[in-house]
Coordinates of C-alpha atoms and ligand atoms in Angstrom, one line a residue:
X229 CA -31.9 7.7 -5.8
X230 CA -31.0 11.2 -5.0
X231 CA -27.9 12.4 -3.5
X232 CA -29.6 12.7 0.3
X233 CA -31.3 9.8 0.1
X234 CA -28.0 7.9 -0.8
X235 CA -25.9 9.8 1.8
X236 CA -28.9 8.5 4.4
X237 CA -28.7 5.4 3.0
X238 CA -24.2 5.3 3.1
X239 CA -24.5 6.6 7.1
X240 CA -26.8 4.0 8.2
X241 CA -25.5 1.5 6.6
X242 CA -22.1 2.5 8.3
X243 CA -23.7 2.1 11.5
X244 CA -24.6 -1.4 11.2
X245 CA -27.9 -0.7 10.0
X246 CA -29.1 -3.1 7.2
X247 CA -30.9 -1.6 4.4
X248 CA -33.9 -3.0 2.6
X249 CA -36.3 -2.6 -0.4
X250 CA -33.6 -2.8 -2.8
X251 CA -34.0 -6.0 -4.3
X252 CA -36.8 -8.8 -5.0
X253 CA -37.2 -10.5 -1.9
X254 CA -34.2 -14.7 -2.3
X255 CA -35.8 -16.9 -0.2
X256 CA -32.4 -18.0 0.2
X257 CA -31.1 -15.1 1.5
X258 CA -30.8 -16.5 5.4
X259 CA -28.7 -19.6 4.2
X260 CA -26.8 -19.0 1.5
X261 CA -23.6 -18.0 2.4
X262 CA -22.3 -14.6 0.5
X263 CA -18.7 -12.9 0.8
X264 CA -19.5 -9.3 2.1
X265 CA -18.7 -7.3 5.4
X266 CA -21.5 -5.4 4.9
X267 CA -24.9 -6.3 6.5
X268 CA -27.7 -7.1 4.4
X269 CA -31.3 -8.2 4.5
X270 CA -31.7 -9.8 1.0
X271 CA -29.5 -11.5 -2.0
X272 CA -30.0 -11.7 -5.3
X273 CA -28.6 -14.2 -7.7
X274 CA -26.3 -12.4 -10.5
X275 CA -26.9 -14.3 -13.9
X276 CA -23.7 -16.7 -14.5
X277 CA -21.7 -15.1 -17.5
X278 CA -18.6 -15.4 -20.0
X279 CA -16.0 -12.9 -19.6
X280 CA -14.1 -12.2 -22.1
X281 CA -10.1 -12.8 -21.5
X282 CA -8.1 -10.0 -23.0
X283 CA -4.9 -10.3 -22.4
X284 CA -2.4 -12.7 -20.2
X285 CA 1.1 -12.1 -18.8
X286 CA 3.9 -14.0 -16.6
X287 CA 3.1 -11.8 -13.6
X288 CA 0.0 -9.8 -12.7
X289 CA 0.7 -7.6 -10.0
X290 CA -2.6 -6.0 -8.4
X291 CA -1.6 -2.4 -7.1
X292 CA 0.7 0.3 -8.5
X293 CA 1.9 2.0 -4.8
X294 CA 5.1 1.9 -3.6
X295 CA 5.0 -1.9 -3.1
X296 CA 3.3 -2.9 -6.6
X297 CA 5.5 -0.7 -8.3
X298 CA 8.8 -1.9 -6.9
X299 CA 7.5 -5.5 -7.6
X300 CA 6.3 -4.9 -11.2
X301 CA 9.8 -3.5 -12.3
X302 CA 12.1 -5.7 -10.7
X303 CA 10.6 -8.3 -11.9
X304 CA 10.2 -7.0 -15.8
X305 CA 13.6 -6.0 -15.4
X306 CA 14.4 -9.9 -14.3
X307 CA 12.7 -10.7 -18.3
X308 CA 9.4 -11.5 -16.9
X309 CA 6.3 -9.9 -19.2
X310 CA 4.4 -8.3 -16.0
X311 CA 1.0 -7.0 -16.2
X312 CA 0.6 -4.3 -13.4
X313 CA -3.2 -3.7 -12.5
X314 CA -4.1 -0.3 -10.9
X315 CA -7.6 1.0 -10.3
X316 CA -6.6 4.9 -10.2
X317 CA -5.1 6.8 -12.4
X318 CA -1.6 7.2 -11.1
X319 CA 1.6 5.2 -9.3
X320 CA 2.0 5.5 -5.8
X321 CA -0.8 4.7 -4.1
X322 CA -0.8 6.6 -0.6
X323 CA 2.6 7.6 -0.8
X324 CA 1.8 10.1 -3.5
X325 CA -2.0 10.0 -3.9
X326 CA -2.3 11.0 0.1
X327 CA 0.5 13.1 -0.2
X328 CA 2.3 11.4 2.4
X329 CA 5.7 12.4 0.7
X330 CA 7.7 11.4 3.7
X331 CA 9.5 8.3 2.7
X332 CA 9.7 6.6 6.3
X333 CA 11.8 3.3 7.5
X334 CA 14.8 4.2 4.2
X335 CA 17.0 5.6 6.9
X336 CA 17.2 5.0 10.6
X337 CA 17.7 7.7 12.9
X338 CA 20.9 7.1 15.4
X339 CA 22.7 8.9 18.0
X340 CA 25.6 9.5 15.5
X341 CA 23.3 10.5 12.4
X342 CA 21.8 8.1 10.6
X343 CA 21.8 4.4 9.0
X344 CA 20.4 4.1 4.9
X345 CA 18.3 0.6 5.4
X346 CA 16.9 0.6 2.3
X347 CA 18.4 0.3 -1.3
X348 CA 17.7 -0.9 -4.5
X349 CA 14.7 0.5 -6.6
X350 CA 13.7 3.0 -3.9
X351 CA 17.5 4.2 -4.2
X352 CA 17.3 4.3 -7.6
X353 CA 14.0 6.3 -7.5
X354 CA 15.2 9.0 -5.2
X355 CA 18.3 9.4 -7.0
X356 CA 16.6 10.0 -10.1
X357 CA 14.1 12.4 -8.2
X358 CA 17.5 14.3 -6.6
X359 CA 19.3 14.8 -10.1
X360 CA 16.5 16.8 -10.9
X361 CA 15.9 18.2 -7.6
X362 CA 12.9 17.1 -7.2
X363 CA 13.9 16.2 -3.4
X364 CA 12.3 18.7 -1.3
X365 CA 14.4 17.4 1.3
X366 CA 17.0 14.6 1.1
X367 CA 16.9 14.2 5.1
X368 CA 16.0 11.8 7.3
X369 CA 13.5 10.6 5.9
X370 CA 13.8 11.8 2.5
X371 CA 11.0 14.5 1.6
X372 CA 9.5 13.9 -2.2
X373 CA 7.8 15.7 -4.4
X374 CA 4.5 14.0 -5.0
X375 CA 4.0 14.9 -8.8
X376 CA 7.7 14.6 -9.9
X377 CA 7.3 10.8 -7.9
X378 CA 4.1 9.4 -10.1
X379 CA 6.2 10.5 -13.0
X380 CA 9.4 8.9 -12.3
X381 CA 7.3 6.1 -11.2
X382 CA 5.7 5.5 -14.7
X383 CA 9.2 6.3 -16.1
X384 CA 11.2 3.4 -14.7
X385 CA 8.1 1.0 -15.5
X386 CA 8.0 2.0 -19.1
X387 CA 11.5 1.6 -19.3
X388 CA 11.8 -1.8 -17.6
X389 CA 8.7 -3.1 -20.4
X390 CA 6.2 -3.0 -17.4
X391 CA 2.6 -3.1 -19.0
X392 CA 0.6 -0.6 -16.5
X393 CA -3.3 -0.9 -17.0
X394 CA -4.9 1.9 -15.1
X395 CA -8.5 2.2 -14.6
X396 CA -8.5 -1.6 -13.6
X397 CA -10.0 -2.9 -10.3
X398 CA -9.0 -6.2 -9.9
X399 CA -12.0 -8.1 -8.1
X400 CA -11.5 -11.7 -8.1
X401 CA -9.2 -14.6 -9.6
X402 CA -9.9 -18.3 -11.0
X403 CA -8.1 -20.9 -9.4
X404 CA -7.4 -24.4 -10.5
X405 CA -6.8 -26.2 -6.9
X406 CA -3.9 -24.0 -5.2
X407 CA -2.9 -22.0 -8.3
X408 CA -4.8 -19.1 -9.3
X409 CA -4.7 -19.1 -13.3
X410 CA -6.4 -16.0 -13.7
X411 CA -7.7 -12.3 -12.6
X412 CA -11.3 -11.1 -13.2
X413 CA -11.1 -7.3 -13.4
X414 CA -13.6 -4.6 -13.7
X415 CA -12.3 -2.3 -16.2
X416 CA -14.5 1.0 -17.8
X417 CA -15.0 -1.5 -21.2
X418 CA -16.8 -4.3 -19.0
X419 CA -15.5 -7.3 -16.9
X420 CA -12.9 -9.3 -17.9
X421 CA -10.2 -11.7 -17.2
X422 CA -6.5 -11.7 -17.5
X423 CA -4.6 -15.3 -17.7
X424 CA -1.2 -15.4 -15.8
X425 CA 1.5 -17.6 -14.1
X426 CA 1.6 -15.8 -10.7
X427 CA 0.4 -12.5 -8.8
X428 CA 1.8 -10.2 -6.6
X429 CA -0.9 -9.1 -4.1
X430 CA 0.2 -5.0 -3.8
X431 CA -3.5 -4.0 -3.1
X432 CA -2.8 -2.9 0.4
X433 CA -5.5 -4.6 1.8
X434 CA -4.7 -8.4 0.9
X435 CA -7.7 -8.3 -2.0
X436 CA -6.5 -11.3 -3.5
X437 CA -5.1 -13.2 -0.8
X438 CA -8.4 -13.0 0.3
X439 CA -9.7 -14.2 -2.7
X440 CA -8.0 -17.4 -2.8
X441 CA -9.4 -18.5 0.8
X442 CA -5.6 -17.6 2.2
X443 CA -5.1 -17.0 5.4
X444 CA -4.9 -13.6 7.0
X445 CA -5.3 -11.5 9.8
X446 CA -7.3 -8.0 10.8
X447 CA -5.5 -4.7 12.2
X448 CA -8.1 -2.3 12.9
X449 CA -6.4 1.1 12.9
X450 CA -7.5 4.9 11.6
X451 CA -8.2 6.5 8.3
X452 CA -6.6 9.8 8.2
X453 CA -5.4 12.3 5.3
X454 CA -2.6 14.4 4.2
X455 CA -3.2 17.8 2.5
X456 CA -1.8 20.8 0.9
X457 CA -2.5 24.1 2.0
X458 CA -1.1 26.8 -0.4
X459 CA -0.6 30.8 -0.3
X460 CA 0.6 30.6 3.7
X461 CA 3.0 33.2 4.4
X462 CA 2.6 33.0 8.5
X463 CA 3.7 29.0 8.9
X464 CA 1.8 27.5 11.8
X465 CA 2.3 23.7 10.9
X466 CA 3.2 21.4 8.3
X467 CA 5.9 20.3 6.2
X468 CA 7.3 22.2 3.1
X469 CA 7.1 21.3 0.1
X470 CA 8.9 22.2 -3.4
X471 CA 6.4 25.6 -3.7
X472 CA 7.3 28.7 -1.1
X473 CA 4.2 28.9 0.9
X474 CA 2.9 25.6 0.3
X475 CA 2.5 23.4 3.2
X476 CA 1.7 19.5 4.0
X477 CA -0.4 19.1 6.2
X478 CA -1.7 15.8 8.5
X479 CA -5.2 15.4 10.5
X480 CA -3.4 13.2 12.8
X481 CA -5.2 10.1 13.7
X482 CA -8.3 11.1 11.6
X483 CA -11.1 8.8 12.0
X484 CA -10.2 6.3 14.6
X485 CA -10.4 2.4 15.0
X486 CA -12.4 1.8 12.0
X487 CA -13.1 -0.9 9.6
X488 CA -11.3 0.4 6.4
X489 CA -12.8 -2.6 3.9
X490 CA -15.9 -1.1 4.7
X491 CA -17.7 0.7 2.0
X492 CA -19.8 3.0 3.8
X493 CA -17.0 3.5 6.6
X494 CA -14.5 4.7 3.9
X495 CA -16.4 6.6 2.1
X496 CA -18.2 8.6 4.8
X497 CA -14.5 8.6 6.5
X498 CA -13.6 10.6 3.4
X499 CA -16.6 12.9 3.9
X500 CA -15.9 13.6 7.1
X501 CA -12.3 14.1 6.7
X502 CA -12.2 16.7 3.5
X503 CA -14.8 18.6 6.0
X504 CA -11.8 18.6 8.9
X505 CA -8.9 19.3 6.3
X506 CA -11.5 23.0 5.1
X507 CA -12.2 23.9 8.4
X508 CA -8.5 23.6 9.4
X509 CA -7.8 25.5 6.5
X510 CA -10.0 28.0 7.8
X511 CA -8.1 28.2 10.8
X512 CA -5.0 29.4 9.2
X513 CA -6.9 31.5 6.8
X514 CA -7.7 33.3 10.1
X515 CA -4.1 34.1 11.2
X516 CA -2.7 37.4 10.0
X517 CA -0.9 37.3 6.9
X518 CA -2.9 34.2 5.7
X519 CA -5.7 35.9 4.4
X520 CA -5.4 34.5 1.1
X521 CA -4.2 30.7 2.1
X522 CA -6.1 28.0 0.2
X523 CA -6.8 24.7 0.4
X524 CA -4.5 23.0 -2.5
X525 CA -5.5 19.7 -2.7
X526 CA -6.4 17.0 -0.9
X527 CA -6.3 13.0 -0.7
X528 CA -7.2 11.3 -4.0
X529 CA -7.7 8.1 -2.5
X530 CA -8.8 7.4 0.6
X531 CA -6.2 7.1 3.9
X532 CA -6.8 3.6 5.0
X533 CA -3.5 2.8 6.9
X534 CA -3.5 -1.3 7.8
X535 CA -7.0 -3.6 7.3
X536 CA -6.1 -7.2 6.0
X537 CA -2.2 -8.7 6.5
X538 CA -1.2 -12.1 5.4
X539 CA -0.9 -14.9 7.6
X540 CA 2.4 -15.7 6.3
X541 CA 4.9 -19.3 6.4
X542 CA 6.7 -17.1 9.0
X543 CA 5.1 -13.5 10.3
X544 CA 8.0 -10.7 11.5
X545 CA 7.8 -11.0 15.2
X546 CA 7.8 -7.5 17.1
X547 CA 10.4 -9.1 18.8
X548 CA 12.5 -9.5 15.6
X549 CA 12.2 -6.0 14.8
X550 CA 13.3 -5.3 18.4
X551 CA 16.2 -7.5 18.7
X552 CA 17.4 -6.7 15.0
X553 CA 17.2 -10.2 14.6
X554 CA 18.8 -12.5 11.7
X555 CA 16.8 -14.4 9.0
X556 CA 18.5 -17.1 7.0
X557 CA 16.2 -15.9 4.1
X558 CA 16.7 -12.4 4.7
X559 CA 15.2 -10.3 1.6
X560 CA 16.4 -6.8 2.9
X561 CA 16.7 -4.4 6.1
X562 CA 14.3 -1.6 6.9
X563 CA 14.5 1.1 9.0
X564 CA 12.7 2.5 12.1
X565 CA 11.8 6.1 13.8
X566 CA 8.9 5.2 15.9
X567 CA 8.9 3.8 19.7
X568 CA 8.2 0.4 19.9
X569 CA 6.6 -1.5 22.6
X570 CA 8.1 -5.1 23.2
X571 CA 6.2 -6.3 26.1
X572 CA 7.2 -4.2 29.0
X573 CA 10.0 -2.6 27.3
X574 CA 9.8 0.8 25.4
X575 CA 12.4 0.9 22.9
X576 CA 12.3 5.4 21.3
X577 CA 12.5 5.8 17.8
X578 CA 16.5 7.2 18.2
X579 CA 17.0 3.2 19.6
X580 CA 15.8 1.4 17.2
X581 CA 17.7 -1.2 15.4
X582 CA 17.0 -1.5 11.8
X583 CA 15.5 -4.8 11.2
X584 CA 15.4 -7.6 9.0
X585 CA 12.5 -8.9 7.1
X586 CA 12.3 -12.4 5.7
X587 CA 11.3 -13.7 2.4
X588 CA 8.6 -16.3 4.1
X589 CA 6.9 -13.1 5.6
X590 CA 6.0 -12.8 1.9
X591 CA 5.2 -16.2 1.5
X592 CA 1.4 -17.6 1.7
X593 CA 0.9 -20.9 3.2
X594 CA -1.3 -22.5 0.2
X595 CA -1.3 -20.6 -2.3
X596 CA 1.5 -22.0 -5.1
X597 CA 1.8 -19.0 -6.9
X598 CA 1.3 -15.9 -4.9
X599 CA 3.8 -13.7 -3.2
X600 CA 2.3 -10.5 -1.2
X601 CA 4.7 -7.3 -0.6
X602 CA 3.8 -3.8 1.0
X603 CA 1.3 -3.1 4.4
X604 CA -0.5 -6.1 3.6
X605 CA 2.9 -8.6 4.2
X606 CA 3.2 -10.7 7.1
X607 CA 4.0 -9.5 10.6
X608 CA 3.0 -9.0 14.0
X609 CA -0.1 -6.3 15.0
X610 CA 2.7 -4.1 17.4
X611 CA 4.8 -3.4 14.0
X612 CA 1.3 -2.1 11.9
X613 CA 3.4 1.2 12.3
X614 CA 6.6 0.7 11.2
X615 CA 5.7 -2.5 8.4
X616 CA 3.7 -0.6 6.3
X617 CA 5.9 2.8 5.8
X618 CA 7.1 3.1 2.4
X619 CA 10.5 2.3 2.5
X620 CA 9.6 -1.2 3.9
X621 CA 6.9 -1.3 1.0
X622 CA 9.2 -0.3 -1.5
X623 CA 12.0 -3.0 -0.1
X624 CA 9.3 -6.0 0.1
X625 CA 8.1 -5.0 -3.5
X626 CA 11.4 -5.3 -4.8
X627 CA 11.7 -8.6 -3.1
X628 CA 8.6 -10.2 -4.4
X629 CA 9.5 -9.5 -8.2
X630 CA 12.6 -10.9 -8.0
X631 CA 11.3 -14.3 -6.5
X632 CA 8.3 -14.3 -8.9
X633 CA 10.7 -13.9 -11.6
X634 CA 12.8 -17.1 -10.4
X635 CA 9.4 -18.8 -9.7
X636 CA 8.1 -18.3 -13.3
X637 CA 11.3 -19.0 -15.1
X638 CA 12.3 -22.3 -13.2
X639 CA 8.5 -23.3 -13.0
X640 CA 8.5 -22.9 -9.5
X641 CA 6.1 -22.3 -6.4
X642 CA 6.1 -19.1 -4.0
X643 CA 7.6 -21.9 -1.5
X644 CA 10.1 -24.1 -3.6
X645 CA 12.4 -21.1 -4.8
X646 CA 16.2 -21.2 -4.2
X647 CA 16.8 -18.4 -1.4
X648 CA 20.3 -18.2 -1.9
X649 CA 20.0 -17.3 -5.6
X650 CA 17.3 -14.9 -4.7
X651 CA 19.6 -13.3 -2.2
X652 CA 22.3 -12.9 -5.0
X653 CA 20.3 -11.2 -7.3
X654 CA 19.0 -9.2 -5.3
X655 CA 22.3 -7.9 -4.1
X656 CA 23.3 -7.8 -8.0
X657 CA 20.5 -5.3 -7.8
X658 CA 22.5 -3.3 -5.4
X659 CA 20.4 -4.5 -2.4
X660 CA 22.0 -4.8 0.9
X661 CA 21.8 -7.8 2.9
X662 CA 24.8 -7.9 5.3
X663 CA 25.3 -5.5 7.8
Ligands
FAD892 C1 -2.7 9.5 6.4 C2 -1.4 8.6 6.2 C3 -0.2 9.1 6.5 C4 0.9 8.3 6.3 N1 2.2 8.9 6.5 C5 3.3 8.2 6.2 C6 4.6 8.8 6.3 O1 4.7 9.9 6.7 N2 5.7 8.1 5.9 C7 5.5 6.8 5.4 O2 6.6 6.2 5.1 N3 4.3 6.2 5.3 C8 3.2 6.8 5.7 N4 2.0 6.3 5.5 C9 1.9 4.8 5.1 C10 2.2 4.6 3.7 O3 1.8 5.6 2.8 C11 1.5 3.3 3.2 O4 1.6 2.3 4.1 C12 2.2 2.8 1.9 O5 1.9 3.7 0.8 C13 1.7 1.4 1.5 O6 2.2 1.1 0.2 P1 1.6 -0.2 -0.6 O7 2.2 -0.2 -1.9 O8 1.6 -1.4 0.3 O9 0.0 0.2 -0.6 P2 -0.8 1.5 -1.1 O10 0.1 2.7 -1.0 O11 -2.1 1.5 -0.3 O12 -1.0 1.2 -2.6 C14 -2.0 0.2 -3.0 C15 -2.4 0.5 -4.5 O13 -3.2 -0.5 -5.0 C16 -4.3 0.0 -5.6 N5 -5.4 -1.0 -5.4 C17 -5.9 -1.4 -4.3 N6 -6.8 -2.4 -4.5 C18 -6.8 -2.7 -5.8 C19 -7.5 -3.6 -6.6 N7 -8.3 -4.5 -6.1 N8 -7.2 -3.6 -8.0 C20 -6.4 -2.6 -8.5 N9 -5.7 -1.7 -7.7 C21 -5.9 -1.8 -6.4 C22 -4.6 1.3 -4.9 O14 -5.3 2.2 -5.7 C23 -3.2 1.8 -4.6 O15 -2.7 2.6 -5.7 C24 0.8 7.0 5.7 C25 -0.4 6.5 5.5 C26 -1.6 7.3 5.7 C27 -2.9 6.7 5.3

């Protein structure tokens, strides 16, 4: 097929249309039930076969952003042999692959200044990015830059004995009854399957919660993109970065209300948006002095904010967040810029308590050896702003490989573990849980 006839193909299929003529005709197809979100007119049966199983660790974590990464070396640095499973190329996920560099929820802004919410690895990782100035701004929140942060990244997992796989889509797991015993991933040498005790969904998206039949809910929200524009000497917008004349820049809301586990949606959203992000480079091109602007680089992976979240043993209410409310089995504060709306009450960004988050937000209700950490955790649809920003993903990461690790070593499920000792190693790990 040649590239118009796929991109016909990729925009009707976005719009709902089904596509046919692709496969021999399954006579099945009308009632055998398949796992997609995409429509279809026809199935076709893939031949049953034996993937090979290449490796096995204590933990697989699935997703090397800001979650997966904060998991994977807490919990290799807790003993565990941790397998982290990463489909790019790089550690960050959106945080440095959209350039989002703003580390949001670490701090909370106050009348008198501000409040640090947030400790632990994310500490840890901007201390290591400020001792070699790599901050571009250590403010409120903290400004990074996006290549020293995927190399510090790698750098504390290859010093903790994490074992990152890149190039490795995770795409479905084996389960005996309510454990899952394996991961099938698709990998550039063929299919195959990784044996483990317990996973850490970090996907973003809930992939493998999914996977196991657990339960979850839907946020619909936009797909959007940060970019770089370089060369401006006559600033208009943006955020600055380590380089003089090298601006961040966001679309805003992007493509709204859309169905981000959607193929064609995402993939035409990306389309559509790198089209937006050169004509607004245009636009500054066309003030004086910016003659020579450029655009420097733009989103290598796609700006998907919120799609699947876990229905969790107990999901942070937006009234908890509000109130500032206490958990017994609190796992960490996070803090807050943004207005929130808790029913007719507007509560600004300046307001905001920080808030607590609880380990059962983490916590699946089936599943024995599952924990889930970053946007995809548990909470309530008003806090799809403030849950997933990194310092909140980094904090829940953190979390979750520090209960795997007690869950693998003591034989344990996601929902047996002793909280209290949890709590104490976590603040061994120079987390704060009292206020
Ligand atoms: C346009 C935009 C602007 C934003 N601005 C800000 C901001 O200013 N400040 C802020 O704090 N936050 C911001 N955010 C939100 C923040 O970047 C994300 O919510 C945060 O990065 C989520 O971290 P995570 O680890 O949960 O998931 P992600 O960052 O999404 O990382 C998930 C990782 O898992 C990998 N993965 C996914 N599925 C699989 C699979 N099946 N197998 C293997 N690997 C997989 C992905 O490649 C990715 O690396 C923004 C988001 C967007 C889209």
């Amino acid at each position: 097929m040649d590239r118009r006839h796929f991109l016909k193909r990729s925009v009707a299929s976005a719009a709902g249309i089904a596509t046919t003529g692709v496969v021999a005709t399954d006579a099945s197809a009308k009632t055998v039930k398949v796992k997609t979100r995409l429509e279809y007119g026809q199935t076709i049966k893939e031949p049953s076969r034996r993937i090979p199983v290449v490796d096995s660790a204590d933990l697989i974590v699935v997703g090397g952003g800001p979650a997966g990464f904060a998991a994977s070396v807490a919990a290799a640095r807790q003993g565990l042999d941790v397998i982290m499973l990463e489909r790019g190329y790089f550690l960050g996920g959106l945080f440095t692959g959209c350039d989002v560099t703003l580390l949001n929820n670490m701090y909370s802004p106050t009348h008198n200044g501000r409040v640090q919410a947030v400790f632990g690895i994310c500490d840890e990782l901007c201390n290591r990015l400020d001792s070699h100035k790599m901050m571009v701004w250590a403010g409120t929140p903290p400004n990074v830059d996006t290549e020293a942060t995927k190399y510090f990244m790698e750098e504390m997992c290859v010093e903790a004995g994490v074992r990152i796989l890149y190039g490795a889509h995770a795409s479905e797991v084996s389960m005996s009854g309510d454990r899952i015993d394996a991961v099938f991933v698709e990998t550039k040498s063929g299919r195959v399957a990784m044996k483990t005790n317990f996973v850490i969904d970090c996907s973003g998206d809930g992939d493998v919660l999914a996977w196991t039949g657990e339960d979850f809910i839907e946020y619909k929200n936009h797909i959007s993109a940060m970019y770089r524009i370089g060369n401006v000497r006559n600033r208009t917008s943006g955020s600055h970065t380590s380089n003089e004349g090298v601006y961040t820049m966001h679309l805003g809301q992007g493509i709204s209300n859309v169905d981000g586990l959607n193929a064609y949606v995402a993939s035409k959203a990306q389309l559509d948006l790198r089209k937006k992000m050169w004509e607004k480079t245009l636009d500054v091109r066309s003030k004086e002095g910016n003659e020579n602007a450029y655009l420097l680089s733009t989103p290598s992976i796609v700006g998907v904010r919120v799609t699947r979240v876990l229905n969790a043993v107990l999901n942070v209410s937006v009234e908890g967040a509000a109130t500032g409310k206490s958990y017994d089995d609190v796992i960490g504060f996070t803090g807050s810029d943004s207005t929130l709306h808790w029913g007719d009450t507007r509560i600004p960004g300046k307001d905001r308590k920080i808030w607590q988050v609880p380990y059962r937000s983490l916590v699946p209700k089936t599943v024995e050896n599952l924990l889930v950490a970053g946007r995809c955790f548990g909470y309530e649809k008003g806090l799809t702003y403030d849950a997933r920003e990194v310092g909140t993903c980094f904090m829940t990461g953190e979390a979750a490989g520090t209960a795997a690790a007690q869950a693998v070593s003591l034989r344990r499920g996601c929902r047996d573990i002793d909280v209290r000792r949890l709590q104490e190693t976590l603040r061994m790990n120079k987390v704060k849980l009292e206020w």
